[in-house]
């Protein structure tokens, strides 16, 4: 269609001019935008200097008014929105007149002396995430280094986590599952094992020694201790010799005293080799306390001989005898004093009275070679009714017998349930004791003085001596 047209044709010239003007305006528009972008970058780079700043906040104690202001500042700084466009005056670069014409012809609304500066978005604070899970930190708080050391020592000694759970006293009450999880964590978790190792290294040597002294006994150690007989009386020297003979078996923290204490525990629970526990009776019947008490052998209940205790008792008995001798030597002097104060002298015995049992209220006369002491009842009458002296409800109906032998000695035999005290010494049921002049007889709180008719007894002894000579 354009072959038949010439260049000088006015229609063609006008159309070409319009097309040229449009293309020129597009080129100028693109050039103007590029210049504006270049000017904006220069203004951002030169006009606003870069400043290095840290996103961390300085932590310090704040007062109440500062807390309110800081919270307001933080809330205002955290408001999110679109980027802000600020007009900045460019002093170093101004647009030329030709560029002004190009911009006006393009029809853009941008003002030439202004450039766009886009404020960067606020930088969010980075939150460091802990690599360790929550349950690990919780376990680190409950399990102390002393607990870890106790656990390791106990497992090395027994190789049994159930025994560790039953025998070791930790700082907290851990279940068997928690002990297993902690042991496996110490073995296979590098983070926990490293932290526990560092904490155990910071323990004081005295604390470490105290923990090692509480280590459980292994089976090999208990086997050596069980070989010691239950009837023997081992001493610390024997346990020291046992430690020196078997240094590889016993724990380094073992002492002779700790071995003695553990041996006593084994003996108490019948765990020694020469001890045996009686099996429980088979059947539905369960023994009660009285049946079990009848089955107990009295010989086994007797304690073993204690030499130290016997020595102490012998010394105390010697002192008591010495005091008794001194009192016996001073007795005539005190007897004179008492008689002079109370006006009570020796009773006047007749020819038929062998002895007398004088109490606070009543005086009983012995006129036969054998008399019976006790509490009289309607069914049974006795020679000496002690209920006349005072309350005798604790005294048996036949409490005792006083008998005179041919040699002139008096003896008292206890046939009641309660003991009879002669000069402070108890005479148990079924036993007898010699009575001397002025002996104090105490029965269930009632006290009597036994007085002998020495003149009559001396005559009886003389007659007995004559009979033996014949």
Tab-separated table of C-alpha atoms in Angstrom:
chain	number	residue	atom	x	y	z
A	1	UNK	CA	0.000	0.000	0.000
A	2	UNK	CA	2.910	2.363	0.552
A	3	UNK	CA	4.496	1.814	-2.901
A	4	UNK	CA	2.338	4.332	-4.703
A	5	UNK	CA	2.818	7.046	-2.099
A	6	UNK	CA	5.631	9.557	-2.056
A	7	UNK	CA	7.540	11.088	0.738
A	8	UNK	CA	6.315	14.583	0.035
A	9	UNK	CA	2.725	13.607	0.556
A	10	UNK	CA	1.355	15.683	3.531
A	11	UNK	CA	-0.664	12.842	5.023
A	12	UNK	CA	2.254	10.572	5.083
A	13	UNK	CA	4.474	13.293	6.560
A	14	UNK	CA	1.997	13.988	9.322
A	15	UNK	CA	1.675	10.358	10.254
A	16	UNK	CA	5.395	9.903	10.263
A	17	UNK	CA	5.833	12.976	12.439
A	18	UNK	CA	3.266	11.711	14.942
A	19	UNK	CA	4.888	8.244	15.053
A	20	UNK	CA	8.316	9.832	15.474
A	21	UNK	CA	7.071	12.056	18.246
A	22	UNK	CA	5.517	9.103	20.085
A	23	UNK	CA	8.658	7.023	19.859
A	24	UNK	CA	10.744	10.022	20.934
A	25	UNK	CA	8.472	10.647	23.940
A	26	UNK	CA	8.767	6.960	24.991
A	27	UNK	CA	12.560	7.150	24.736
A	28	UNK	CA	12.633	10.357	26.717
A	29	UNK	CA	10.269	8.871	29.320
A	30	UNK	CA	12.504	5.842	29.793
A	31	UNK	CA	15.546	8.116	30.016
A	32	UNK	CA	13.816	10.292	32.628
A	33	UNK	CA	12.908	7.295	34.780
A	34	UNK	CA	16.464	6.008	34.593
A	35	UNK	CA	17.776	9.406	35.660
A	36	UNK	CA	15.354	9.492	38.589
A	37	UNK	CA	16.419	6.009	39.679
A	38	UNK	CA	20.084	6.988	39.424
A	39	UNK	CA	19.450	10.137	41.415
A	40	UNK	CA	17.566	8.104	44.090
A	41	UNK	CA	20.434	5.673	44.464
A	42	UNK	CA	22.921	8.514	44.776
A	43	UNK	CA	20.740	10.205	47.374
A	44	UNK	CA	20.328	6.958	49.384
A	45	UNK	CA	24.019	6.243	49.209
A	46	UNK	CA	25.381	9.723	49.866
A	47	UNK	CA	22.640	11.628	51.649
A	48	UNK	CA	21.813	8.969	54.402
A	49	UNK	CA	24.990	7.556	55.971
A	50	UNK	CA	24.968	3.946	57.110
A	51	UNK	CA	25.073	3.317	60.865
A	52	UNK	CA	26.029	0.049	62.509
A	53	UNK	CA	23.702	-0.962	65.303
A	54	UNK	CA	22.968	-4.105	67.301
A	55	UNK	CA	19.542	-5.637	67.596
A	56	UNK	CA	20.156	-6.679	71.198
A	57	UNK	CA	18.666	-4.663	74.012
A	58	UNK	CA	20.674	-3.726	77.088
A	59	UNK	CA	19.230	-5.557	80.060
A	60	UNK	CA	19.122	-3.617	83.299
A	61	UNK	CA	16.707	-3.130	86.136
A	62	UNK	CA	13.915	-0.659	85.351
A	63	UNK	CA	11.619	1.319	87.572
A	64	UNK	CA	7.862	1.351	87.172
A	65	UNK	CA	7.699	4.547	85.061
A	66	UNK	CA	10.450	3.292	82.768
A	67	UNK	CA	8.609	0.032	82.298
A	68	UNK	CA	5.495	1.881	81.125
A	69	UNK	CA	7.450	4.132	78.717
A	70	UNK	CA	9.482	1.279	77.291
A	71	UNK	CA	6.339	-0.743	76.687
A	72	UNK	CA	4.837	2.202	74.777
A	73	UNK	CA	7.973	2.589	72.695
A	74	UNK	CA	8.081	-1.091	71.885
A	75	UNK	CA	4.425	-1.143	70.845
A	76	UNK	CA	4.955	1.830	68.524
A	77	UNK	CA	8.101	0.374	67.010
A	78	UNK	CA	6.450	-2.957	66.353
A	79	UNK	CA	3.671	-1.476	64.129
A	80	UNK	CA	3.948	-3.048	60.711
A	81	UNK	CA	2.943	-1.228	57.506
A	82	UNK	CA	3.940	-0.434	53.937
A	83	UNK	CA	7.328	1.164	53.257
A	84	UNK	CA	7.390	4.952	53.756
A	85	UNK	CA	8.430	7.186	50.858
A	86	UNK	CA	10.240	10.284	52.033
A	87	UNK	CA	11.120	13.191	49.758
A	88	UNK	CA	14.778	14.070	49.926
A	89	UNK	CA	16.296	17.216	48.365
A	90	UNK	CA	19.164	16.324	46.062
A	91	UNK	CA	21.778	19.032	46.343
A	92	UNK	CA	24.491	17.530	44.253
A	93	UNK	CA	22.595	16.683	41.048
A	94	UNK	CA	20.038	18.961	39.303
A	95	UNK	CA	18.166	18.134	36.110
A	96	UNK	CA	19.079	20.004	32.949
A	97	UNK	CA	16.625	22.060	30.853
A	98	UNK	CA	16.427	19.443	28.129
A	99	UNK	CA	15.632	16.802	30.721
A	100	UNK	CA	12.940	19.081	32.189
A	101	UNK	CA	11.294	19.307	28.760
A	102	UNK	CA	11.462	15.572	28.299
A	103	UNK	CA	9.829	15.031	31.635
A	104	UNK	CA	7.051	17.553	30.976
A	105	UNK	CA	6.397	16.058	27.562
A	106	UNK	CA	6.165	12.523	28.950
A	107	UNK	CA	3.343	13.628	31.273
A	108	UNK	CA	4.681	12.039	34.431
A	109	UNK	CA	3.706	13.466	37.832
A	110	UNK	CA	7.137	13.123	39.436
A	111	UNK	CA	8.733	16.366	40.532
A	112	UNK	CA	12.285	16.643	39.165
A	113	UNK	CA	14.034	17.948	42.319
A	114	UNK	CA	12.673	15.116	44.493
A	115	UNK	CA	13.898	11.530	44.754
A	116	UNK	CA	12.357	8.454	46.366
A	117	UNK	CA	14.019	6.935	49.417
A	118	UNK	CA	12.462	3.748	50.707
A	119	UNK	CA	12.939	3.140	54.462
A	120	UNK	CA	13.984	-0.423	55.180
A	121	UNK	CA	11.598	-2.583	57.213
A	122	UNK	CA	12.410	-2.954	60.927
A	123	UNK	CA	14.768	-5.838	61.609
A	124	UNK	CA	13.179	-8.522	63.757
A	125	UNK	CA	15.144	-9.765	66.749
A	126	UNK	CA	16.552	-13.236	66.307
A	127	UNK	CA	15.538	-15.733	68.940
A	128	UNK	CA	18.094	-18.406	69.629
A	129	UNK	CA	16.476	-21.765	69.933
A	130	UNK	CA	18.006	-24.178	72.375
A	131	UNK	CA	19.114	-27.373	70.765
A	132	UNK	CA	18.339	-29.418	73.857
A	133	UNK	CA	14.764	-30.616	74.384
A	134	UNK	CA	12.810	-29.700	77.482
A	135	UNK	CA	12.981	-33.085	79.173
A	136	UNK	CA	16.791	-33.008	79.102
A	137	UNK	CA	16.979	-29.715	80.967
A	138	UNK	CA	14.395	-30.977	83.421
A	139	UNK	CA	16.480	-34.067	84.119
A	140	UNK	CA	19.571	-31.915	84.553
A	141	UNK	CA	17.752	-30.010	87.292
A	142	UNK	CA	16.585	-33.110	89.209
A	143	UNK	CA	19.695	-35.234	88.848
A	144	UNK	CA	22.527	-33.743	90.838
A	145	UNK	CA	26.194	-34.647	90.358
A	146	UNK	CA	26.136	-36.520	93.667
A	147	UNK	CA	23.240	-38.640	92.375
A	148	UNK	CA	25.131	-39.408	89.169
A	149	UNK	CA	28.207	-40.477	91.136
A	150	UNK	CA	26.088	-42.657	93.421
A	151	UNK	CA	24.421	-44.253	90.403
A	152	UNK	CA	27.718	-44.995	88.667
A	153	UNK	CA	29.334	-46.499	91.780
A	154	UNK	CA	26.277	-48.633	92.564
A	155	UNK	CA	26.008	-49.999	89.009
A	156	UNK	CA	29.709	-50.822	88.949
A	157	UNK	CA	29.328	-52.719	92.226
A	158	UNK	CA	26.076	-54.617	91.600
A	159	UNK	CA	25.508	-54.475	87.797
A	160	UNK	CA	21.787	-54.480	88.565
A	161	UNK	CA	19.563	-51.395	88.281
A	162	UNK	CA	16.839	-52.995	90.414
A	163	UNK	CA	19.286	-53.419	93.300
A	164	UNK	CA	20.381	-49.821	92.804
A	165	UNK	CA	16.772	-48.635	93.018
A	166	UNK	CA	16.209	-50.580	96.240
A	167	UNK	CA	19.547	-49.968	97.960
A	168	UNK	CA	20.728	-46.452	97.083
A	169	UNK	CA	19.301	-43.360	98.739
A	170	UNK	CA	19.350	-40.491	96.224
A	171	UNK	CA	18.580	-36.824	96.868
A	172	UNK	CA	15.131	-37.330	95.263
A	173	UNK	CA	12.878	-40.350	95.152
A	174	UNK	CA	13.425	-41.697	91.639
A	175	UNK	CA	11.449	-44.531	90.122
A	176	UNK	CA	13.087	-47.534	88.494
A	177	UNK	CA	12.160	-46.196	85.066
A	178	UNK	CA	13.787	-42.831	85.769
A	179	UNK	CA	16.964	-44.557	86.977
A	180	UNK	CA	17.109	-46.648	83.796
A	181	UNK	CA	16.573	-43.603	81.577
A	182	UNK	CA	19.293	-41.680	83.407
A	183	UNK	CA	21.769	-44.539	83.125
A	184	UNK	CA	21.120	-44.962	79.402
A	185	UNK	CA	21.422	-41.181	78.929
A	186	UNK	CA	24.804	-41.184	80.686
A	187	UNK	CA	25.934	-43.996	78.399
A	188	UNK	CA	24.601	-42.949	75.003
A	189	UNK	CA	23.714	-39.233	75.098
A	190	UNK	CA	26.873	-37.164	74.503
A	191	UNK	CA	25.356	-33.878	75.718
A	192	UNK	CA	24.095	-35.232	79.048
A	193	UNK	CA	27.193	-37.327	79.675
A	194	UNK	CA	29.470	-34.335	79.040
A	195	UNK	CA	27.469	-32.054	81.362
A	196	UNK	CA	27.332	-34.699	84.090
A	197	UNK	CA	31.054	-35.369	83.783
A	198	UNK	CA	31.862	-31.663	84.106
A	199	UNK	CA	29.585	-31.330	87.159
A	200	UNK	CA	31.125	-34.375	88.862
A	201	UNK	CA	34.624	-33.013	88.313
A	202	UNK	CA	33.706	-29.894	90.310
A	203	UNK	CA	32.750	-31.889	93.430
A	204	UNK	CA	34.896	-31.538	96.536
A	205	UNK	CA	37.218	-34.489	97.283
A	206	UNK	CA	35.622	-34.953	100.696
A	207	UNK	CA	32.164	-35.170	99.098
A	208	UNK	CA	33.488	-37.744	96.614
A	209	UNK	CA	35.008	-39.805	99.444
A	210	UNK	CA	31.726	-39.686	101.387
A	211	UNK	CA	29.774	-40.874	98.336
A	212	UNK	CA	32.214	-43.697	97.614
A	213	UNK	CA	31.984	-44.884	101.224
A	214	UNK	CA	28.229	-45.442	100.659
A	215	UNK	CA	28.803	-47.780	97.716
A	216	UNK	CA	26.749	-50.970	97.777
A	217	UNK	CA	28.429	-54.270	98.577
A	218	UNK	CA	28.987	-56.583	95.652
A	219	UNK	CA	28.193	-60.284	95.668
A	220	UNK	CA	31.887	-61.192	95.875
A	221	UNK	CA	32.342	-58.988	98.949
A	222	UNK	CA	29.305	-60.477	100.695
A	223	UNK	CA	30.507	-63.990	99.841
A	224	UNK	CA	33.808	-63.344	101.631
A	225	UNK	CA	32.055	-61.822	104.647
A	226	UNK	CA	29.544	-64.684	104.836
A	227	UNK	CA	32.363	-67.185	105.391
A	228	UNK	CA	32.955	-65.739	108.879
A	229	UNK	CA	31.075	-67.851	111.414
A	230	UNK	CA	28.088	-66.465	113.266
A	231	UNK	CA	29.301	-67.832	116.622
A	232	UNK	CA	32.683	-66.132	116.354
A	233	UNK	CA	33.470	-62.708	117.722
A	234	UNK	CA	35.480	-61.036	114.931
A	235	UNK	CA	37.490	-57.929	115.639
A	236	UNK	CA	38.738	-55.078	113.483
A	237	UNK	CA	42.149	-56.721	113.063
A	238	UNK	CA	40.550	-59.716	111.375
A	239	UNK	CA	38.696	-57.506	108.893
A	240	UNK	CA	41.891	-55.552	108.209
A	241	UNK	CA	43.630	-58.814	107.375
A	242	UNK	CA	40.724	-59.725	105.095
A	243	UNK	CA	41.109	-56.407	103.259
A	244	UNK	CA	44.854	-56.943	102.782
A	245	UNK	CA	44.319	-60.485	101.446
A	246	UNK	CA	41.676	-59.515	98.875
A	247	UNK	CA	42.438	-55.976	97.678
A	248	UNK	CA	40.951	-56.611	94.246
A	249	UNK	CA	37.601	-57.801	95.562
A	250	UNK	CA	36.763	-55.060	98.051
A	251	UNK	CA	35.995	-51.473	97.101
A	252	UNK	CA	38.887	-49.020	97.737
A	253	UNK	CA	36.771	-47.066	100.236
A	254	UNK	CA	36.101	-50.100	102.493
A	255	UNK	CA	37.338	-49.906	106.085
A	256	UNK	CA	37.467	-52.602	108.781
A	257	UNK	CA	34.671	-50.852	110.655
A	258	UNK	CA	32.369	-50.792	107.606
A	259	UNK	CA	33.033	-54.496	107.031
A	260	UNK	CA	32.182	-55.238	110.685
A	261	UNK	CA	28.895	-53.315	110.426
A	262	UNK	CA	27.900	-55.120	107.225
A	263	UNK	CA	28.816	-58.504	108.712
A	264	UNK	CA	26.574	-57.765	111.686
A	265	UNK	CA	23.726	-56.954	109.269
A	266	UNK	CA	24.262	-60.249	107.453
A	267	UNK	CA	24.198	-62.059	110.799
A	268	UNK	CA	21.032	-60.241	111.849
A	269	UNK	CA	19.168	-61.319	108.704
A	270	UNK	CA	20.540	-64.910	108.747
A	271	UNK	CA	22.576	-64.515	105.548
A	272	UNK	CA	25.829	-66.113	106.754
A	273	UNK	CA	26.926	-69.497	105.414
A	274	UNK	CA	26.480	-71.318	108.727
A	275	UNK	CA	23.007	-69.870	109.284
A	276	UNK	CA	19.718	-71.198	107.968
A	277	UNK	CA	16.235	-69.755	107.989
A	278	UNK	CA	13.439	-72.076	109.067
A	279	UNK	CA	10.930	-72.607	106.259
A	280	UNK	CA	7.402	-71.448	106.787
A	281	UNK	CA	4.856	-74.188	107.505
A	282	UNK	CA	3.018	-75.372	104.449
A	283	UNK	CA	-0.736	-75.390	104.589
A	284	UNK	CA	-3.648	-73.098	105.109
A	285	UNK	CA	-3.071	-72.643	108.835
A	286	UNK	CA	-1.101	-69.510	109.734
A	287	UNK	CA	0.728	-69.483	113.057
A	288	UNK	CA	-0.317	-66.904	115.586
A	289	UNK	CA	2.028	-65.250	118.054
A	290	UNK	CA	1.507	-67.728	120.901
A	291	UNK	CA	2.180	-70.762	118.667
A	292	UNK	CA	5.338	-69.183	117.289
A	293	UNK	CA	6.478	-68.296	120.820
A	294	UNK	CA	6.160	-71.934	121.893
A	295	UNK	CA	8.294	-73.044	118.941
A	296	UNK	CA	11.120	-70.688	119.840
A	297	UNK	CA	13.997	-72.383	121.589
A	298	UNK	CA	14.990	-70.670	124.831
A	299	UNK	CA	18.640	-71.581	124.324
A	300	UNK	CA	18.825	-69.547	121.094
A	301	UNK	CA	17.394	-66.517	122.842
A	302	UNK	CA	20.253	-66.369	125.323
A	303	UNK	CA	22.792	-63.764	124.396
A	304	UNK	CA	26.402	-64.664	123.845
A	305	UNK	CA	28.897	-64.112	126.619
A	306	UNK	CA	30.189	-60.567	126.798
A	307	UNK	CA	33.507	-60.347	128.586
A	308	UNK	CA	33.466	-56.562	128.896
A	309	UNK	CA	30.010	-56.560	130.477
A	310	UNK	CA	30.946	-59.309	132.898
A	311	UNK	CA	34.052	-57.387	133.938
A	312	UNK	CA	31.992	-54.252	134.612
A	313	UNK	CA	29.443	-56.217	136.629
A	314	UNK	CA	32.201	-57.832	138.687
A	315	UNK	CA	33.687	-54.415	139.515
A	316	UNK	CA	30.280	-53.004	140.511
A	317	UNK	CA	29.584	-56.088	142.665
A	318	UNK	CA	32.903	-55.619	144.414
A	319	UNK	CA	32.062	-51.998	145.213
A	320	UNK	CA	28.641	-52.963	146.541
A	321	UNK	CA	30.125	-55.618	148.812
A	322	UNK	CA	32.627	-53.108	150.162
A	323	UNK	CA	29.816	-50.676	150.952
A	324	UNK	CA	27.849	-53.442	152.670
A	325	UNK	CA	30.809	-54.288	154.882
A	326	UNK	CA	31.196	-50.659	155.863
A	327	UNK	CA	27.496	-50.418	156.699
A	328	UNK	CA	27.650	-53.602	158.741
A	329	UNK	CA	30.556	-52.206	160.725
A	330	UNK	CA	28.636	-48.988	161.376
A	331	UNK	CA	25.382	-50.793	162.167
A	332	UNK	CA	25.880	-51.103	165.953
A	333	UNK	CA	26.507	-47.369	166.250
A	334	UNK	CA	23.411	-46.532	164.185
A	335	UNK	CA	21.380	-49.084	166.127
A	336	UNK	CA	22.190	-47.316	169.368
A	337	UNK	CA	21.231	-43.985	167.848
A	338	UNK	CA	17.931	-45.265	166.492
A	339	UNK	CA	17.025	-46.950	169.775
A	340	UNK	CA	17.776	-43.786	171.695
A	341	UNK	CA	15.645	-41.664	169.365
A	342	UNK	CA	12.629	-43.904	168.890
A	343	UNK	CA	12.778	-45.646	172.230
A	344	UNK	CA	12.414	-48.982	170.433
A	345	UNK	CA	14.922	-51.477	171.715
A	346	UNK	CA	15.327	-55.139	170.933
A	347	UNK	CA	12.141	-57.064	171.757
A	348	UNK	CA	12.106	-59.247	174.815
A	349	UNK	CA	11.875	-62.807	173.511
A	350	UNK	CA	10.386	-65.551	175.662
A	351	UNK	CA	11.637	-69.099	175.743
A	352	UNK	CA	9.248	-70.219	172.979
A	353	UNK	CA	9.885	-67.481	170.356
A	354	UNK	CA	12.610	-68.373	167.885
A	355	UNK	CA	12.436	-65.168	165.806
A	356	UNK	CA	10.172	-62.250	164.985
A	357	UNK	CA	9.131	-60.481	161.738
A	358	UNK	CA	8.557	-56.884	162.711
A	359	UNK	CA	6.720	-54.517	160.412
A	360	UNK	CA	5.461	-50.962	160.683
A	361	UNK	CA	2.082	-51.939	162.127
A	362	UNK	CA	2.289	-55.581	163.216
A	363	UNK	CA	4.922	-57.899	164.707
A	364	UNK	CA	4.778	-61.612	163.802
A	365	UNK	CA	6.310	-64.156	166.197
A	366	UNK	CA	7.853	-67.392	164.970
A	367	UNK	CA	7.347	-70.166	167.530
A	368	UNK	CA	7.767	-73.183	165.284
A	369	UNK	CA	10.588	-74.349	163.061
A	370	UNK	CA	8.580	-73.624	159.875
A	371	UNK	CA	6.002	-70.922	159.153
A	372	UNK	CA	4.126	-69.891	155.983
A	373	UNK	CA	3.858	-66.321	154.685
A	374	UNK	CA	1.099	-65.068	152.397
A	375	UNK	CA	-2.436	-63.720	152.151
A	376	UNK	CA	-5.173	-65.441	154.113
A	377	UNK	CA	-8.531	-66.183	152.487
A	378	UNK	CA	-11.743	-67.857	153.589
A	379	UNK	CA	-10.719	-71.129	152.021
A	380	UNK	CA	-7.068	-71.127	153.106
A	381	UNK	CA	-5.529	-70.074	156.414
A	382	UNK	CA	-1.805	-69.441	156.808
A	383	UNK	CA	0.555	-68.763	159.713
A	384	UNK	CA	1.500	-65.147	158.870
A	385	UNK	CA	-1.219	-63.075	157.189
A	386	UNK	CA	0.600	-60.150	155.552
A	387	UNK	CA	-2.670	-58.330	154.800
A	388	UNK	CA	-2.700	-57.165	158.432
A	389	UNK	CA	0.354	-54.990	157.731
A	390	UNK	CA	-1.016	-53.208	154.649
A	391	UNK	CA	-2.402	-53.659	151.107
A	392	UNK	CA	-1.589	-57.215	150.140
A	393	UNK	CA	-3.605	-57.740	146.956
A	394	UNK	CA	-0.364	-58.240	144.982
A	395	UNK	CA	0.854	-60.949	147.358
A	396	UNK	CA	0.196	-64.607	146.596
A	397	UNK	CA	-1.880	-66.697	148.969
A	398	UNK	CA	1.234	-68.759	149.684
A	399	UNK	CA	4.110	-66.360	149.136
A	400	UNK	CA	6.940	-68.031	151.057
A	401	UNK	CA	8.170	-70.303	153.846
A	402	UNK	CA	10.646	-69.479	156.659
A	403	UNK	CA	12.379	-72.548	157.999
A	404	UNK	CA	14.917	-73.150	160.788
A	405	UNK	CA	17.512	-75.839	160.182
A	406	UNK	CA	19.258	-77.943	162.814
A	407	UNK	CA	22.470	-75.893	162.571
A	408	UNK	CA	20.552	-72.787	163.668
A	409	UNK	CA	20.338	-71.041	160.266
A	410	UNK	CA	17.090	-69.503	158.977
A	411	UNK	CA	16.167	-69.796	155.292
A	412	UNK	CA	13.291	-68.265	153.326
A	413	UNK	CA	11.921	-69.951	150.204
A	414	UNK	CA	9.850	-68.047	147.622
A	415	UNK	CA	6.814	-69.948	146.354
A	416	UNK	CA	4.817	-67.043	144.947
A	417	UNK	CA	4.807	-65.255	141.638
A	418	UNK	CA	6.450	-62.032	142.737
A	419	UNK	CA	10.050	-61.858	143.950
A	420	UNK	CA	10.984	-61.408	147.602
A	421	UNK	CA	13.766	-58.898	148.310
A	422	UNK	CA	16.226	-59.760	151.082
A	423	UNK	CA	18.474	-56.791	151.888
A	424	UNK	CA	17.769	-55.419	148.390
A	425	UNK	CA	18.564	-58.657	146.543
A	426	UNK	CA	15.700	-60.370	144.680
A	427	UNK	CA	14.826	-63.985	145.434
A	428	UNK	CA	12.854	-65.322	142.487
A	429	UNK	CA	10.141	-67.938	142.564
A	430	UNK	CA	11.478	-71.399	143.452
A	431	UNK	CA	14.688	-70.081	145.079
A	432	UNK	CA	15.685	-69.682	148.728
A	433	UNK	CA	17.970	-67.367	150.689
A	434	UNK	CA	19.553	-67.290	154.145
A	435	UNK	CA	18.104	-64.873	156.732
A	436	UNK	CA	20.391	-63.163	159.198
A	437	UNK	CA	19.602	-61.075	162.201
A	438	UNK	CA	18.187	-57.627	161.231
A	439	UNK	CA	17.673	-58.722	157.616
A	440	UNK	CA	15.189	-56.534	155.731
A	441	UNK	CA	12.468	-58.552	153.984
A	442	UNK	CA	10.383	-56.742	151.320
A	443	UNK	CA	7.316	-58.358	149.763
A	444	UNK	CA	5.185	-56.344	147.277
A	445	UNK	CA	6.053	-53.027	148.899
A	446	UNK	CA	5.658	-54.240	152.500
A	447	UNK	CA	8.889	-54.136	154.510
A	448	UNK	CA	9.748	-56.215	157.576
A	449	UNK	CA	12.792	-56.670	159.779
A	450	UNK	CA	13.696	-60.238	160.685
A	451	UNK	CA	14.904	-60.487	164.313
A	452	UNK	CA	16.443	-63.664	165.784
A	453	UNK	CA	16.388	-64.786	169.413
A	454	UNK	CA	20.132	-65.273	169.628
A	455	UNK	CA	20.100	-66.797	173.116
A	456	UNK	CA	17.629	-69.508	172.199
A	457	UNK	CA	19.362	-70.210	168.880
A	458	UNK	CA	22.727	-70.537	170.643
A	459	UNK	CA	21.208	-73.159	172.979
A	460	UNK	CA	19.779	-75.025	169.990
A	461	UNK	CA	23.203	-75.010	168.305
A	462	UNK	CA	24.869	-76.324	171.486
A	463	UNK	CA	22.386	-79.177	171.759
A	464	UNK	CA	22.885	-79.998	168.094
A	465	UNK	CA	26.640	-80.095	168.623
A	466	UNK	CA	26.244	-82.473	171.553
A	467	UNK	CA	24.034	-84.763	169.486
A	468	UNK	CA	26.616	-84.907	166.711
A	469	UNK	CA	29.406	-85.713	169.200
A	470	UNK	CA	27.431	-88.601	170.657
